[in-house]
Short mmCIF file of C-alpha atoms and ligand atoms in Angstrom, two decimals:
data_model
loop_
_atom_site.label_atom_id
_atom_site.label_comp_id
_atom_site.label_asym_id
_atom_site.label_seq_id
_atom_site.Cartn_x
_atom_site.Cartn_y
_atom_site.Cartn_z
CA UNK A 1 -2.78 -14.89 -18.69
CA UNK A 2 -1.89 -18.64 -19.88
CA UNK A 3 1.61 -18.20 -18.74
CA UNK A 4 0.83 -16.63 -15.63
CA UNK A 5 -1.66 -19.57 -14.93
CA UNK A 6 0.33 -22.45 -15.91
CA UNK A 7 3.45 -21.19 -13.88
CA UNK A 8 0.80 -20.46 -10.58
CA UNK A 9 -0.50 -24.39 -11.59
CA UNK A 10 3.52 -25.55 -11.39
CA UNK A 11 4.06 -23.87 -8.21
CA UNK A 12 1.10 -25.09 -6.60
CA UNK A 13 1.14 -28.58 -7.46
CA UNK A 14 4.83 -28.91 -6.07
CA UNK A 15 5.21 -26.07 -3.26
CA UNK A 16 4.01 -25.99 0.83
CA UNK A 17 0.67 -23.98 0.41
CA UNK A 18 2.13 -21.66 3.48
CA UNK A 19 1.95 -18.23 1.96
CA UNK A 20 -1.11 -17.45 -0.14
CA UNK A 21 0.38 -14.71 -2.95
CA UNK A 22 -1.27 -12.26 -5.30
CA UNK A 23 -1.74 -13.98 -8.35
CA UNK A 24 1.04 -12.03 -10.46
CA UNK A 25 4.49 -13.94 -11.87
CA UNK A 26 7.12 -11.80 -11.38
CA UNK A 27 10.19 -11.85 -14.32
CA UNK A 28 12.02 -9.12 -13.71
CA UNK A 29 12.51 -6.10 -11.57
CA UNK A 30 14.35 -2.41 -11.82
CA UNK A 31 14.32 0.49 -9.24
CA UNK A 32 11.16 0.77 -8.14
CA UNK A 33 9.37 -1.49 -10.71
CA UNK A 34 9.23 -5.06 -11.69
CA UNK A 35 7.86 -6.52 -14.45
CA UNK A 36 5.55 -10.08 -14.54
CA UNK A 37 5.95 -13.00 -17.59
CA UNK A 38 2.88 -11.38 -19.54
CA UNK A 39 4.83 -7.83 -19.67
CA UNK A 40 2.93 -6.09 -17.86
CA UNK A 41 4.67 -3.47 -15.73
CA UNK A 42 3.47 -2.50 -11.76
CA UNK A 43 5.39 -0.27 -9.32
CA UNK A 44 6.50 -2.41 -6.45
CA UNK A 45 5.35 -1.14 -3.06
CA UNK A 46 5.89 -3.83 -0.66
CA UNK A 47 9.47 -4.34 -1.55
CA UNK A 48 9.55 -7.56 -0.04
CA UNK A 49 8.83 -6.62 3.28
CA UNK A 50 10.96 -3.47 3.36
CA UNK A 51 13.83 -6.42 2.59
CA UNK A 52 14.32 -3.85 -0.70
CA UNK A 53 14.70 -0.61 0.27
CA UNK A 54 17.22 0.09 -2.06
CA UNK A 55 15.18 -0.94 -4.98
CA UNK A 56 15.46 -3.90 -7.12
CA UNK A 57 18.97 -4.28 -8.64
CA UNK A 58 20.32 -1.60 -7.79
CA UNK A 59 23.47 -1.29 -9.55
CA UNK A 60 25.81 -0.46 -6.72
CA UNK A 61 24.98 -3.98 -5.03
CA UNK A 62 24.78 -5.45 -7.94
CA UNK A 63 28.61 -4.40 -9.30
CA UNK A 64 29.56 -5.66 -5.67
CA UNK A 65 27.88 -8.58 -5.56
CA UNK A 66 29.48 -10.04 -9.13
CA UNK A 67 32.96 -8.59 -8.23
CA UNK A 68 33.16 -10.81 -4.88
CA UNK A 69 31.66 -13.58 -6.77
CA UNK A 70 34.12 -13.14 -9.23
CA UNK A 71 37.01 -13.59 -6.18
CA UNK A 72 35.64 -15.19 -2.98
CA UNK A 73 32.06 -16.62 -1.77
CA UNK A 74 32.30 -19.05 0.88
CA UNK A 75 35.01 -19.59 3.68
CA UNK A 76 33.01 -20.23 6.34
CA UNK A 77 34.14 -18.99 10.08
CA UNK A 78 36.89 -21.60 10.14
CA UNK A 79 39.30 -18.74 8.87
CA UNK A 80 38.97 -15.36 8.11
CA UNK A 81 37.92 -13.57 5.32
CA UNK A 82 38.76 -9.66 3.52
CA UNK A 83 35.49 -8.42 3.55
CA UNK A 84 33.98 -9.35 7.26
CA UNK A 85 35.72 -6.23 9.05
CA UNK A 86 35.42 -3.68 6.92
CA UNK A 87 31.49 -4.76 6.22
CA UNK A 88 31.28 -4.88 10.15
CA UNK A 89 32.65 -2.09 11.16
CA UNK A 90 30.76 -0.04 8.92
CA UNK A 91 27.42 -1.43 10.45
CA UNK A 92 28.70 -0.92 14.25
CA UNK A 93 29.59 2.79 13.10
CA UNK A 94 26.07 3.91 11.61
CA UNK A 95 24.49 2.08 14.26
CA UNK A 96 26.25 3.59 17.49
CA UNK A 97 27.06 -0.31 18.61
CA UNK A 98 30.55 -1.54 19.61
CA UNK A 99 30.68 -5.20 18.23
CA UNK A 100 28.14 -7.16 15.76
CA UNK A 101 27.56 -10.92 15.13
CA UNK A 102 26.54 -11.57 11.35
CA UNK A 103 23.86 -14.03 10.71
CA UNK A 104 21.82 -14.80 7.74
CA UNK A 105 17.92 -14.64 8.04
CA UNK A 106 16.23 -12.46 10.42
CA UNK A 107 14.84 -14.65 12.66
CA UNK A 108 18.71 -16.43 12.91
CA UNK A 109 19.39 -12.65 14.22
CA UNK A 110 16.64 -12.46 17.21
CA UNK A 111 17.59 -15.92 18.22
CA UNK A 112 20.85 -15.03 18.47
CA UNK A 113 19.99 -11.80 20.21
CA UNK A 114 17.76 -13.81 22.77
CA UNK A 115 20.79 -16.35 23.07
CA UNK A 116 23.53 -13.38 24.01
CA UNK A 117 20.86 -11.96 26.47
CA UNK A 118 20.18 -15.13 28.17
CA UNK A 119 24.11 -15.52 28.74
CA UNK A 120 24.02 -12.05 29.71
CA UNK A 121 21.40 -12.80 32.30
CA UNK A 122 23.09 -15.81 33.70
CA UNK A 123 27.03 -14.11 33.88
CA UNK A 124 26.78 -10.56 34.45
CA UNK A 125 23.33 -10.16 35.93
CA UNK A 126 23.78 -13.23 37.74
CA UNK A 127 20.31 -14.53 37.55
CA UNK A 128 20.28 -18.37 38.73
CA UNK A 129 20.92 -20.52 36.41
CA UNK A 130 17.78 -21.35 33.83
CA UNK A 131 15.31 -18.36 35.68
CA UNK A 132 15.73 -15.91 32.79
CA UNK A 133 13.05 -14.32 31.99
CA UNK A 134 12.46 -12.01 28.52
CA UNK A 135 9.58 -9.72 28.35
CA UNK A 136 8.08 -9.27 24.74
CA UNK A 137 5.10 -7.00 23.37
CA UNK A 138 1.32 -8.83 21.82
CA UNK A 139 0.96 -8.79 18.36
CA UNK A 140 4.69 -8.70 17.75
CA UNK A 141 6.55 -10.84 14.90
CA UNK A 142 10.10 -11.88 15.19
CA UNK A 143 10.10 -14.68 13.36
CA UNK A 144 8.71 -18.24 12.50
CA UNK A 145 11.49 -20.45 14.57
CA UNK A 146 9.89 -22.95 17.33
CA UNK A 147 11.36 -20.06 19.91
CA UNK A 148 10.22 -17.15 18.42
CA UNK A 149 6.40 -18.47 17.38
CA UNK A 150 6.47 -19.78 21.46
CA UNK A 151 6.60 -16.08 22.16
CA UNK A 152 3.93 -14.97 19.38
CA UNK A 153 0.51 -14.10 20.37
CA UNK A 154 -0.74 -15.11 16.54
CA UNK A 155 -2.34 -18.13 17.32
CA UNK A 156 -1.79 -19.56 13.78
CA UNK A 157 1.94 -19.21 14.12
CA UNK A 158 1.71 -21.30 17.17
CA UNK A 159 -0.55 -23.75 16.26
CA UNK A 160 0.09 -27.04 15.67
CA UNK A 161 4.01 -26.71 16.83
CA UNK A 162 4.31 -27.06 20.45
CA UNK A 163 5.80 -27.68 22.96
CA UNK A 164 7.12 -24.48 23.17
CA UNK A 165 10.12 -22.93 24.46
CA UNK A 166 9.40 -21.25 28.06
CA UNK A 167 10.91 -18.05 29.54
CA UNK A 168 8.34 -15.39 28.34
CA UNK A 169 5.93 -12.98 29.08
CA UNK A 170 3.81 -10.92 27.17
CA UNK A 171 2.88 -7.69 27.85
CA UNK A 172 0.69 -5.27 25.72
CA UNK A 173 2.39 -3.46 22.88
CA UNK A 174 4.07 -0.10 23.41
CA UNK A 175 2.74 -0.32 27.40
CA UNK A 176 5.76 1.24 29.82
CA UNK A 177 3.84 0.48 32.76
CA UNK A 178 2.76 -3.12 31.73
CA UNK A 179 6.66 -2.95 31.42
CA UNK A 180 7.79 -1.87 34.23
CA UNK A 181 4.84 -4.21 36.45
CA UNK A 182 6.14 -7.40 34.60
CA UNK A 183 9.97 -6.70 35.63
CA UNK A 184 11.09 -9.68 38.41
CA UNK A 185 14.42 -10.40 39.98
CA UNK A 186 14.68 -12.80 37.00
CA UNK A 187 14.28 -10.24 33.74
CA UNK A 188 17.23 -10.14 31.93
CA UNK A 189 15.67 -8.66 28.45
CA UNK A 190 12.69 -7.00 27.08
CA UNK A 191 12.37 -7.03 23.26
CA UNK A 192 9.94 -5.22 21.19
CA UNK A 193 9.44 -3.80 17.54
CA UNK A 194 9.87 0.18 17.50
CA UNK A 195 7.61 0.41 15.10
CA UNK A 196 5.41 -3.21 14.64
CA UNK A 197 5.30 -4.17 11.02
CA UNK A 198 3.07 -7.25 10.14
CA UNK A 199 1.40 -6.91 13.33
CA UNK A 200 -0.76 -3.95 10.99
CA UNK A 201 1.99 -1.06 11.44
CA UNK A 202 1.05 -0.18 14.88
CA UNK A 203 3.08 3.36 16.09
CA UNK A 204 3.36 3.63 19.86
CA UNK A 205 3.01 7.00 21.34
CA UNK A 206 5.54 9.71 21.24
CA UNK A 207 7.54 9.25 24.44
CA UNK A 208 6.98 5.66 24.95
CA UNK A 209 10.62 3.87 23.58
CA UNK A 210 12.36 6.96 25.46
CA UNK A 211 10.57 5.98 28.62
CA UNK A 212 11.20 1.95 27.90
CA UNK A 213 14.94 2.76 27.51
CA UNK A 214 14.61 4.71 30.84
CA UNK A 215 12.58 2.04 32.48
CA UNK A 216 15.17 -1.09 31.22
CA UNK A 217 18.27 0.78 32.39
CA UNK A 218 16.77 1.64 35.70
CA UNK A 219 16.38 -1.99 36.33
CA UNK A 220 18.98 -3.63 34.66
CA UNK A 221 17.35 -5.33 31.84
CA UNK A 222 18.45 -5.08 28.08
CA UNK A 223 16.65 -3.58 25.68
CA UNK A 224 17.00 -4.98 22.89
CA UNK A 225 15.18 -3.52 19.79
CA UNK A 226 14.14 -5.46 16.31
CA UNK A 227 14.26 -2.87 13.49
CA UNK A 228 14.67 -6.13 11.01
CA UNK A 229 11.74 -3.80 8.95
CA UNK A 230 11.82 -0.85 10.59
CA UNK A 231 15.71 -0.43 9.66
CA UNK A 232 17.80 1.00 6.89
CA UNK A 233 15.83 4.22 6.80
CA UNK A 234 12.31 2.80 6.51
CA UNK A 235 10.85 4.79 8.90
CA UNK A 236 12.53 8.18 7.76
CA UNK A 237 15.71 7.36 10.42
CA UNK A 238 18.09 5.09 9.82
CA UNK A 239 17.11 3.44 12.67
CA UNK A 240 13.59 4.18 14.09
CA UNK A 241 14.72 4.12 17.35
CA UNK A 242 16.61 7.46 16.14
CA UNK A 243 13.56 8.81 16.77
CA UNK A 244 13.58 9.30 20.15
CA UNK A 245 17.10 8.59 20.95
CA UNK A 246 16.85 5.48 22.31
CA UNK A 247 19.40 3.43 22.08
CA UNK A 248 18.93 -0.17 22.69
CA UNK A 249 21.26 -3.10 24.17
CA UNK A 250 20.64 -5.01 21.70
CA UNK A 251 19.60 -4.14 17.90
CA UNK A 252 18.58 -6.89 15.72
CA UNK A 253 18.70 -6.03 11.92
CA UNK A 254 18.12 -7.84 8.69
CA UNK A 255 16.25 -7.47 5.49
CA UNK A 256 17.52 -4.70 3.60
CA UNK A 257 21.21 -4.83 5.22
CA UNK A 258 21.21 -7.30 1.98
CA UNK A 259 19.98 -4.61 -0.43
CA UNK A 260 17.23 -7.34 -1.34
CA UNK A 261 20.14 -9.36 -3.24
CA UNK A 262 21.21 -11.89 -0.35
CA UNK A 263 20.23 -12.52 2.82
CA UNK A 264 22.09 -10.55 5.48
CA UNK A 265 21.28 -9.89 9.26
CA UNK A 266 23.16 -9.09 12.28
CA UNK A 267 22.83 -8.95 15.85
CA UNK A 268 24.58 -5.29 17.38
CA UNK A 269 25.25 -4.82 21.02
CA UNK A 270 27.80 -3.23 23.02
CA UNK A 271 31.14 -5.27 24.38
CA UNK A 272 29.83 -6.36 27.59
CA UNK A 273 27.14 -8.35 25.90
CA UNK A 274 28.89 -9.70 22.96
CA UNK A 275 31.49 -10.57 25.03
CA UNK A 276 29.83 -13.72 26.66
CA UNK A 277 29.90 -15.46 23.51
CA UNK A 278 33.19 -18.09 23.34
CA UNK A 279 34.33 -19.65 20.58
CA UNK A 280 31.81 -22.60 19.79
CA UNK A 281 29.38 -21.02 22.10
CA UNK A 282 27.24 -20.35 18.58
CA UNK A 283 27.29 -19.74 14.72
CA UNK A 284 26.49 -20.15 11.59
CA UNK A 285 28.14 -21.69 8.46
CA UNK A 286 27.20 -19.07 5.89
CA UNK A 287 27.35 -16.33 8.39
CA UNK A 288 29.78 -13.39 8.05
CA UNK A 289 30.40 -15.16 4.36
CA UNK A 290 32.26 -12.54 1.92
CA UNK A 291 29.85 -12.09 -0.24
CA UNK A 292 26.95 -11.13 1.70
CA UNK A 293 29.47 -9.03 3.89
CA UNK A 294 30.33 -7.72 0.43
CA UNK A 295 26.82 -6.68 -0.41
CA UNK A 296 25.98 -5.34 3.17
CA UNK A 297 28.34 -2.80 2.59
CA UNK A 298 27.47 -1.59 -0.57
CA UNK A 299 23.78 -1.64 0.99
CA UNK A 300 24.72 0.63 3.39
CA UNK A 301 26.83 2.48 1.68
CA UNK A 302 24.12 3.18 -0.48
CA UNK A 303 21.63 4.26 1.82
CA UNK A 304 24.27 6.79 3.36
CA UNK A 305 25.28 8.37 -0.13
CA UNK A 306 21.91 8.41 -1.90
CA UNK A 307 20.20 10.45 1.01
CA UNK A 308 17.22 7.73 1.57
CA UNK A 309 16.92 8.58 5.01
CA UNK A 310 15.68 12.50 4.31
CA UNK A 311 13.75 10.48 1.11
CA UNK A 312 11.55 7.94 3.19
CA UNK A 313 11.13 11.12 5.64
CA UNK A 314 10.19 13.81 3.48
CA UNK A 315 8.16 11.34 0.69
CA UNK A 316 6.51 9.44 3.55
CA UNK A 317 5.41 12.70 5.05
CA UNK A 318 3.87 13.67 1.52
CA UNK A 319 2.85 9.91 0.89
CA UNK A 320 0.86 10.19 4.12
CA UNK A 321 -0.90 13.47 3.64
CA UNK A 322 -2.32 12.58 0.33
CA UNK A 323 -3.28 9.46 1.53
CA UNK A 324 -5.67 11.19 4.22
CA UNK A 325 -6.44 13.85 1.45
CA UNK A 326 -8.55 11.18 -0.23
CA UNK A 327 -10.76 10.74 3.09
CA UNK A 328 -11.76 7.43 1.76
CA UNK A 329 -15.08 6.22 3.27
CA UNK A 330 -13.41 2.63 3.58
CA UNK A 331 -10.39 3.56 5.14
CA UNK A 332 -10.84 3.36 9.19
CA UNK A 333 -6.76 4.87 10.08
CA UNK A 334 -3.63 5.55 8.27
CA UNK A 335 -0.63 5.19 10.13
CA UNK A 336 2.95 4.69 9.84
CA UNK A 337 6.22 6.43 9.98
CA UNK A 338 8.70 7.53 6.76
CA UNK A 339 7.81 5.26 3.95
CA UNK A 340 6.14 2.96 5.99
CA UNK A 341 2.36 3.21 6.20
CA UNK A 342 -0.37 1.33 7.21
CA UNK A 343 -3.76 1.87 5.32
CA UNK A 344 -6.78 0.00 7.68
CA UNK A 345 -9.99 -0.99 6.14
CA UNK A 346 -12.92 -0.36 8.17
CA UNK A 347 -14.07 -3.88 9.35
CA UNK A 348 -17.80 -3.07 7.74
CA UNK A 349 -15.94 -2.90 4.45
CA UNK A 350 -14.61 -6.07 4.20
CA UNK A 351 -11.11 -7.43 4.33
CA UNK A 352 -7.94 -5.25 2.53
CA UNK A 353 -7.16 -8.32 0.45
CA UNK A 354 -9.70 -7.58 -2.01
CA UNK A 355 -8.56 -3.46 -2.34
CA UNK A 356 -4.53 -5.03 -2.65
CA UNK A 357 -6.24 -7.20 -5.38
CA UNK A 358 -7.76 -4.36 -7.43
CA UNK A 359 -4.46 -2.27 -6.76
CA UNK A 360 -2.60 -5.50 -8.35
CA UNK A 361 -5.06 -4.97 -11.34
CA UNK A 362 -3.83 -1.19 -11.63
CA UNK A 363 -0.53 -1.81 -11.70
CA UNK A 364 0.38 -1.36 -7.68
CA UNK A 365 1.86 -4.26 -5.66
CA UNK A 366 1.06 -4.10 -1.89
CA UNK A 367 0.19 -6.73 0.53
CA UNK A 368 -2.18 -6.92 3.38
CA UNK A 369 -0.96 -7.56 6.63
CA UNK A 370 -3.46 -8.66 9.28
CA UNK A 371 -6.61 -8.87 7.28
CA UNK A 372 -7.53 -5.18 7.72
CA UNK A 373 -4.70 -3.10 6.80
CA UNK A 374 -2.90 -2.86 3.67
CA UNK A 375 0.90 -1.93 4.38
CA UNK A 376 2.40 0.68 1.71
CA UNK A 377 6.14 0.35 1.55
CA UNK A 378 7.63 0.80 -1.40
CA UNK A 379 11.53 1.14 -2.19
CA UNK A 380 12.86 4.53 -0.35
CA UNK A 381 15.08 5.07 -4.22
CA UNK A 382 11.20 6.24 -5.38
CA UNK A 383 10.19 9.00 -6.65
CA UNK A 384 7.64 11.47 -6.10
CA UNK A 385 6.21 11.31 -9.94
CA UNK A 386 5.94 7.84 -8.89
CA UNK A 387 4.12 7.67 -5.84
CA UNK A 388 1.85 10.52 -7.73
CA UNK A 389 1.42 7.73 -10.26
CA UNK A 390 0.71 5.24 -7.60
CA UNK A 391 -2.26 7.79 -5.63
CA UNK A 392 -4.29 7.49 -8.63
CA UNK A 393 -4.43 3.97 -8.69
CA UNK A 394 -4.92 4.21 -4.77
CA UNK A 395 -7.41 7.35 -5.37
CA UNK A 396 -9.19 4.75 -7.58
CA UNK A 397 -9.51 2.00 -5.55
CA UNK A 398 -10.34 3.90 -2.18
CA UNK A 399 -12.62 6.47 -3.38
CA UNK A 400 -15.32 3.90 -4.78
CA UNK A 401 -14.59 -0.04 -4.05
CA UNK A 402 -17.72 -1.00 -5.99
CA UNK A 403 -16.41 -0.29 -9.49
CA UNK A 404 -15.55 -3.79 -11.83
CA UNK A 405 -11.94 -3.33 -11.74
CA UNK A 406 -10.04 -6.34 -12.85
CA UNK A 407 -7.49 -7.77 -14.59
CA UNK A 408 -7.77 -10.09 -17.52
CA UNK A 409 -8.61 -14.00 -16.37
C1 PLP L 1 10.74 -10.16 8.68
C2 PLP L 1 10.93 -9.98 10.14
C3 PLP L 1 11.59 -10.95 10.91
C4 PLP L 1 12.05 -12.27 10.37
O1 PLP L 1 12.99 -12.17 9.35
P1 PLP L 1 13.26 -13.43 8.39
O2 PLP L 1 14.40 -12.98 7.54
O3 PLP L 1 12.00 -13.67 7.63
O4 PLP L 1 13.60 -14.57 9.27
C5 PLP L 1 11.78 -10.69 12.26
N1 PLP L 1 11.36 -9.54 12.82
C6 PLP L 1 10.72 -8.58 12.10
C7 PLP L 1 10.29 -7.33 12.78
C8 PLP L 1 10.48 -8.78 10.75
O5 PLP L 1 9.80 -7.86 10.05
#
């Protein structure tokens, strides 16, 4: 553990203390696995916030990745580059959109997507002229810009970094009514998660995202969906509003559009929203760049050929049951859709930090989210021998939370 300790010592004495990580250093990763600086070997299922769907390295991304680098990186949007079209038009296609706007992070994406909406608002829906109004769900995360954390209902996102940006209102997560009650004159979008993600993957109820989509057409407000974790066949669909055929306005994606090898994200929409962007209206210098447009398309391209949607569906499905199969005393719900599932600790048994720490000690990474619940989402490239392997160590840990596991100090 000396190595481990002294590189934790390094990074502590010379980083911003704003995350608060499992103590493991990770060297190397492969597939479904990584490996940390002592050697020891642990199956990876957060995969970086569904950021890795496709596993780590996988070799596809990776051969497409070094062959742009080897021609192109960087031309910024000043000209044009060989590798924006063909990467964008692949996205629009599996997505059902008409035009997308390439950004970098995923909170670049929603701003972006709140920025096209509020022009929308303003030209086409002709709302007077700084009135817009965007509805948005509790408990949701889109981000950590000054914007975005305005809108959160986290309080420690927002504390501390006011004034905040007005034009929101907050309505109760997956709540069509709420929704259609909070609609004025002045609503020109209502954004939500389909599925929320570190808000403790909370599911709304069958029915509700078709009846949103009905609800936002009828009165001429966007809908404009952020699947930057629910995406890329997390949830068993390549998009999880698949699920109920509900197409948004506006789709905001990110995280493993970059196959967990460069940060890609993208705002879709139709033509009559992208449209109201103009030259200089807004941007981004690394945006578009060839080779993350490079290694979006071999991300999707990978998800399409290798099947992951039926994977995450059919594994998640089997992931699920056996979870509930162990009818853990400590466990309060298991939720979650495809390979993305939410384990909550009853609040009488403590926090799920100290169950992700003895998982960490048996070889699983997972993360909590929320204090209670420990999220489960591994790459969708898994297999089933694997998550077998992992439902041991999660057998362990969940049947009896008393027992002295832990790793070597
Ligand atoms: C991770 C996430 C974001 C923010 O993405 P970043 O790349 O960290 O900026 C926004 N929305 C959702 C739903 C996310 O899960």
């Amino acid at each position: 553990m000396e190595t481990t300790k002294k590189v934790i010592q390094e990074v502590e004495s010379c980083s911003a203390h704003n995350y608060h990580p499992l103590p493991v250093v990770i060297e190397k990763g492969e597939g479904a696995w990584v490996h940390d600086v002592e050697g020891k070997k642990y199956l990876d299922m957060l995969s970086a916030y569904s950021a890795l769907n496709q596993g780590h390295r996988h070799p596809r991304i990776i051969d497409a990745l070094v062959e742009q680098a080897g021609k192109v990186t960087l031309t910024s949007r000043a000209f044009h580059n060989d590798k924006m079209g063909p990467f964008l038009s692949k996205l629009c296609e599996i997505s059902g959109f008409e035009k997308a706007l390439p950004m970098n992070t995923g909170a670049e994406a929603v701003e972006t997507a709140l920025k096209a909406a509020r022009k929308w608002g303003y030209q086409k829906k002709g709302v007077e002229e700084n009135q817009a109004e965007i509805i948005v769900c509790a408990n949701n995360f889109h981000g950590r810009t000054i914007s975005i954390v305005s809108f959160s209902t986290e309080e420690q996102y927002r504390m501390g970094f006011g004034p905040f940006t007005p034009g929101f209102k907050v309505i109760p997560y997956g709540d069509a009514e709420a929704l259609e009650k909070a609609i004025t004159r002045n609503t020109i979008a209502f954004m939500m998660e389909p599925i929320q993600g570190e808000g403790g993957v909370i599911v709304p109820e069958k029915g509700c995202l078709a009846k949103i989509r009905e609800i936002t057409r009828e009165n001429n407000v966007l809908l404009i969906f952020d699947e930057i974790q629910t995406g890329f066949a997390r949830t068993g669909k390549m998009f999880a509003f698949q699920h109920e055929a509900a197409q948004p306005d506006i789709l905001v994606v990110g995280k493993a559009l970059g196959g967990g090898v460069y940060p890609v994200s993208a705002m879709l929409s139709n033509t009559e929203v992208m449209e109201v962007f103009k030259p200089g209206d807004h941007g981004s210098t690394f945006g578009g760049n060839p080779l993350g447009a490079a290694v979006g398309l071999a991300s999707i391209q990978v998800l399409l050929d290798e099947k992951l949607e039926e994977r995450s569906e059919t594994l998640g499905e089997y992931f699920s049951k056996r979870l509930q199969e162990l009818n853990s005393p400590y466990v309060k719900e298991i939720r979650g859709k495809g390979l993305l599932i939410g384990v909550e600790i009853k609040a009488e048994c403590g926090k799920a930090r100290p169950f992700c720490e003895r998982l960490m000690a048996l070889g699983v990474l997972c993360k909590e989210t929320h204090d209670q619940t420990i999220r489960f989402a591994p790459p969708l490239i898994i297999s089933k021998d694997e998550i077998d392997w992992a439902l041991e160590k999660i057998s362990t840990v969940l049947q009896d939370a008393s027992q002295n596991i832990s790793w070597e100090e």
